[in-house]
C-alpha positions as a printed Julia matrix, in Angstrom:
272×3 Matrix{Float64}:
  89.57   67.12  105.23
  90.91   69.67  107.67
  90.83   73.41  107.16
  94.4    74.74  107.23
  94.76   78.17  108.82
  98.04   80.06  109.05
  98.47   82.55  111.9
 101.01   85.06  110.65
 102.41   88.54  111.11
 104.91   90.83  109.45
 106.48   91.95  112.7
 107.59   89.95  115.72
 106.23   90.52  119.19
 102.63   91.21  118.2
 101.11   88.25  120.04
 100.99   85.82  117.13
 101.92   82.65  119.0
  99.71   83.64  121.93
  96.89   84.07  119.42
  97.58   80.75  117.69
  97.43   78.94  121.05
  94.29   80.79  122.16
  92.42   80.23  118.88
  93.42   76.57  118.64
  92.22   76.06  122.21
  88.96   77.87  121.46
  88.3    75.71  118.4
  88.95   72.54  120.41
  86.7    73.71  123.24
  83.95   74.05  120.63
  84.3    70.34  119.84
  86.61   70.54  116.84
  89.56   68.18  116.64
  92.4    70.66  116.32
  96.18   70.57  115.94
  98.49   73.57  116.13
 101.95   73.37  114.52
 104.93   75.52  115.49
 106.86   76.53  112.36
 109.29   78.8   114.23
 112.28   76.46  113.99
 115.14   77.52  116.24
 113.04   79.58  118.65
 110.07   77.39  119.61
 107.7    79.24  121.92
 104.36   77.54  121.26
 105.04   74.64  123.63
 105.8    77.11  126.44
 102.53   78.97  125.97
 100.65   75.66  125.75
 102.36   74.42  128.91
 103.84   71.26  127.37
 107.54   72.16  127.0
 108.69   69.33  129.28
 106.82   66.75  127.21
 108.59   67.53  123.93
 110.58   64.5   122.75
 110.26   64.74  118.96
 109.35   67.73  116.82
 108.29   68.84  113.34
 111.82   68.61  111.94
 112.26   65.07  113.3
 109.1    64.05  111.45
 110.09   65.73  108.17
 113.6    64.26  108.33
 112.2    60.77  108.94
 113.69   60.53  112.43
 110.31   60.02  114.14
 106.73   59.22  113.24
 104.05   61.89  113.36
 102.22   60.18  116.2
 105.45   60.17  118.23
 105.83   63.93  117.87
 102.21   64.97  118.49
 101.49   66.06  122.06
  97.96   65.85  123.43
  96.93   68.94  125.36
  96.55   68.38  129.11
  93.28   70.3   129.38
  91.41   69.63  126.13
  91.34   66.07  124.78
  90.81   66.97  121.12
  93.68   69.48  120.96
  97.19   68.47  119.89
 100.48   70.34  119.52
 103.29   69.63  117.04
 106.32   71.53  118.39
 109.19   73.05  116.45
 112.84   72.13  116.84
 114.97   74.3   119.09
 118.3    73.03  117.79
 117.92   73.05  114.0
 117.75   75.95  111.57
 114.88   76.79  109.24
 116.6    75.09  106.27
 115.66   71.77  107.9
 112.1    72.34  106.65
 111.18   71.57  103.05
 108.02   71.91  100.99
 107.57   68.19  100.36
 107.96   67.3   104.02
 105.51   69.97  105.17
 102.98   68.83  102.56
 103.23   65.22  103.73
 102.71   66.21  107.38
  99.69   68.38  106.53
  98.15   65.73  104.27
  98.45   63.11  107.02
  96.99   65.41  109.69
  94.14   66.45  107.39
  92.74   62.92  107.52
  92.24   63.05  111.3
  91.69   66.69  112.25
  89.06   69.36  111.6
  91.43   72.3   111.92
  95.19   72.65  111.44
  96.65   75.91  112.71
 100.12   76.8   111.47
 101.91   79.17  113.86
 104.19   81.02  111.47
 107.46   82.77  112.29
 107.18   86.54  111.91
 108.41   88.13  108.71
 108.85   86.92  105.16
 111.63   84.34  105.38
 111.45   80.67  104.41
 109.76   79.37  107.55
 106.96   81.89  107.19
 106.46   81.07  103.53
 106.29   77.33  104.24
 103.75   77.94  107.02
 101.42   79.82  104.67
 102.0    77.9   101.43
  99.25   75.28  101.88
  96.8    77.47  103.83
  93.09   77.77  103.12
  92.71   80.78  105.41
  95.05   83.25  107.09
  94.79   85.18  110.32
  97.04   88.24  110.05
  97.95   89.5   113.52
  98.85   93.15  113.97
  99.16   95.78  116.69
  97.59   99.22  116.28
 100.94  100.75  115.31
 102.05  102.09  111.93
 105.1    99.8   111.62
 103.14   96.69  112.54
 100.32   97.47  110.11
 102.77   98.28  107.32
 104.58   94.97  107.8
 101.23   93.15  107.79
 100.56   94.64  104.37
 103.71   92.9   103.1
 102.38   89.6   104.42
  99.15   90.13  102.49
 101.27   90.47   99.36
 102.88   87.09  100.03
  99.51   85.45  100.69
  98.3    86.71   97.34
 101.34   85.54   95.36
 103.47   82.87   97.08
 101.0    80.16   98.06
  99.8    77.0    96.37
  96.4    78.56   95.71
  98.05   81.54   94.0
 100.31   79.33   91.89
  97.38   77.2    90.74
  95.09   80.17   90.1
  92.6    78.82   92.63
  90.3    80.78   94.91
  92.38   83.14   97.04
  93.22   82.42  100.67
  90.52   83.85  102.91
  92.22   86.59  104.92
  91.23   87.68  108.43
  92.57   90.58  110.48
  93.24   90.12  114.2
  94.2    93.27  116.11
  95.96   92.63  119.41
  97.02   94.85  122.34
  94.3    97.37  121.56
  93.98  100.11  124.16
  90.93  102.35  123.59
  92.28  105.06  125.9
  95.53  105.32  123.92
  93.58  105.27  120.68
  91.41  108.09  122.0
  94.51  110.14  122.86
  96.03  109.53  119.42
  98.87  107.28  120.58
  97.55  104.27  118.62
  95.86  103.77  115.27
  92.11  103.32  115.48
  90.26  100.42  113.9
  89.08  102.45  110.92
  92.68  103.45  110.11
  93.89   99.84  110.3
  91.03   98.47  108.2
  91.5   101.21  105.6
  95.2   100.38  105.22
  94.87   96.58  105.1
  91.38   96.27  103.6
  90.63   92.8   104.98
  87.88   91.48  107.21
  88.31   92.1   110.95
  87.8    88.82  112.78
  88.84   89.87  116.24
  90.08   92.61  118.54
  92.07   91.65  121.62
  92.36   94.35  124.26
  95.6    95.11  126.05
  95.28   92.97  129.16
  97.34   91.67  132.05
  95.59   88.33  131.58
  97.59   87.62  128.42
 100.96   87.92  130.13
  99.71   86.02  133.16
  98.43   83.17  130.99
 101.66   82.96  128.98
 103.76   82.8   132.13
 101.55   80.02  133.5
 101.59   78.02  130.26
  97.8    78.19  129.94
  96.21   79.67  126.78
  94.26   82.77  127.78
  91.06   81.31  126.28
  90.77   79.29  129.49
  90.49   82.54  131.48
  86.83   83.11  130.69
  86.56   85.94  133.21
  89.19   88.1   131.52
  88.5    90.54  128.71
  91.23   88.96  126.57
  89.86   85.45  127.09
  86.39   86.61  126.08
  87.78   88.44  123.04
  89.53   85.29  121.8
  86.33   83.31  122.35
  84.51   85.88  120.21
  87.22   85.56  117.56
  86.82   81.79  117.4
  83.04   82.15  117.06
  83.5    84.49  114.08
  86.08   82.16  112.55
  83.54   79.32  112.43
  80.89   81.58  110.9
  78.92   82.99  113.82
  77.94   86.65  114.03
  79.25   88.16  117.26
  79.21   91.88  118.13
  82.6    93.55  118.52
  83.58   94.32  122.12
  86.4    96.1   123.95
  86.96   98.76  121.27
  85.26  101.78  122.87
  86.91  104.13  125.32
  84.93  104.48  128.53
  86.02  107.41  130.66
  86.12  106.34  134.28
  84.75  108.4   137.13
  86.97  109.59  139.96
  85.63  106.9   142.31
  86.17  104.22  139.67
  89.77  105.36  139.16
  90.37  105.31  142.92
  88.81  101.93  143.66
  88.28  100.12  140.35
  91.66   98.44  139.88
  93.24   97.43  136.58
  92.04   95.48  133.57
  91.89   91.73  133.78
């Protein structure tokens, strides 16, 4: 049976879909048969970041509404054989999703995959609640900003109360914190929350820290998950995150501010 992991956030624009694509790719590169599902009906960005937007014929809503089979809607990743994408619909609204249909899709996928990642819409509306309802684990994505962290705290409340595990009184969803767009220099100057502040507010296990990096934007524009950019700091940080997710102990990187010398500032260039 597959492990179902929801990638969620309280606020939009924090890098949630980028993270879902990068983590799914990292899991597949480690030999795990992985599928990532876009639950953001009406917007649909996952296929763009995965570079398969032109190959979308059927989507999650088509499957749930009985208009296509699951195998017709699944798209095999071009770079990693054991990675698949199930895109969202761009023309329907979120009411097209229902609990029974989502459960059937997840149950069917669980027979063939090791990991199912659910890329949730931001916020607390129906699509987000359906994405998290059947989850075994949750990756809560936040930026080091007060508003983003506060909204993430609301998501933790939903994970504790509005999921199948909560309704059945079963073991709670395992929650992980992923901090994105972390800039140690801005943290040092007081413009961003530091890691201790974020962990104190949310009180969940930190699974990864993704530094602010040009590589993320570059990868998104190219339709290639940043995990493939092994030379970039962001690519390495997502690889570290995946390793921790599967139980390995990996030291935290990219969180300390290193003051650069004058020569380094003149000739060193920007962050990759």
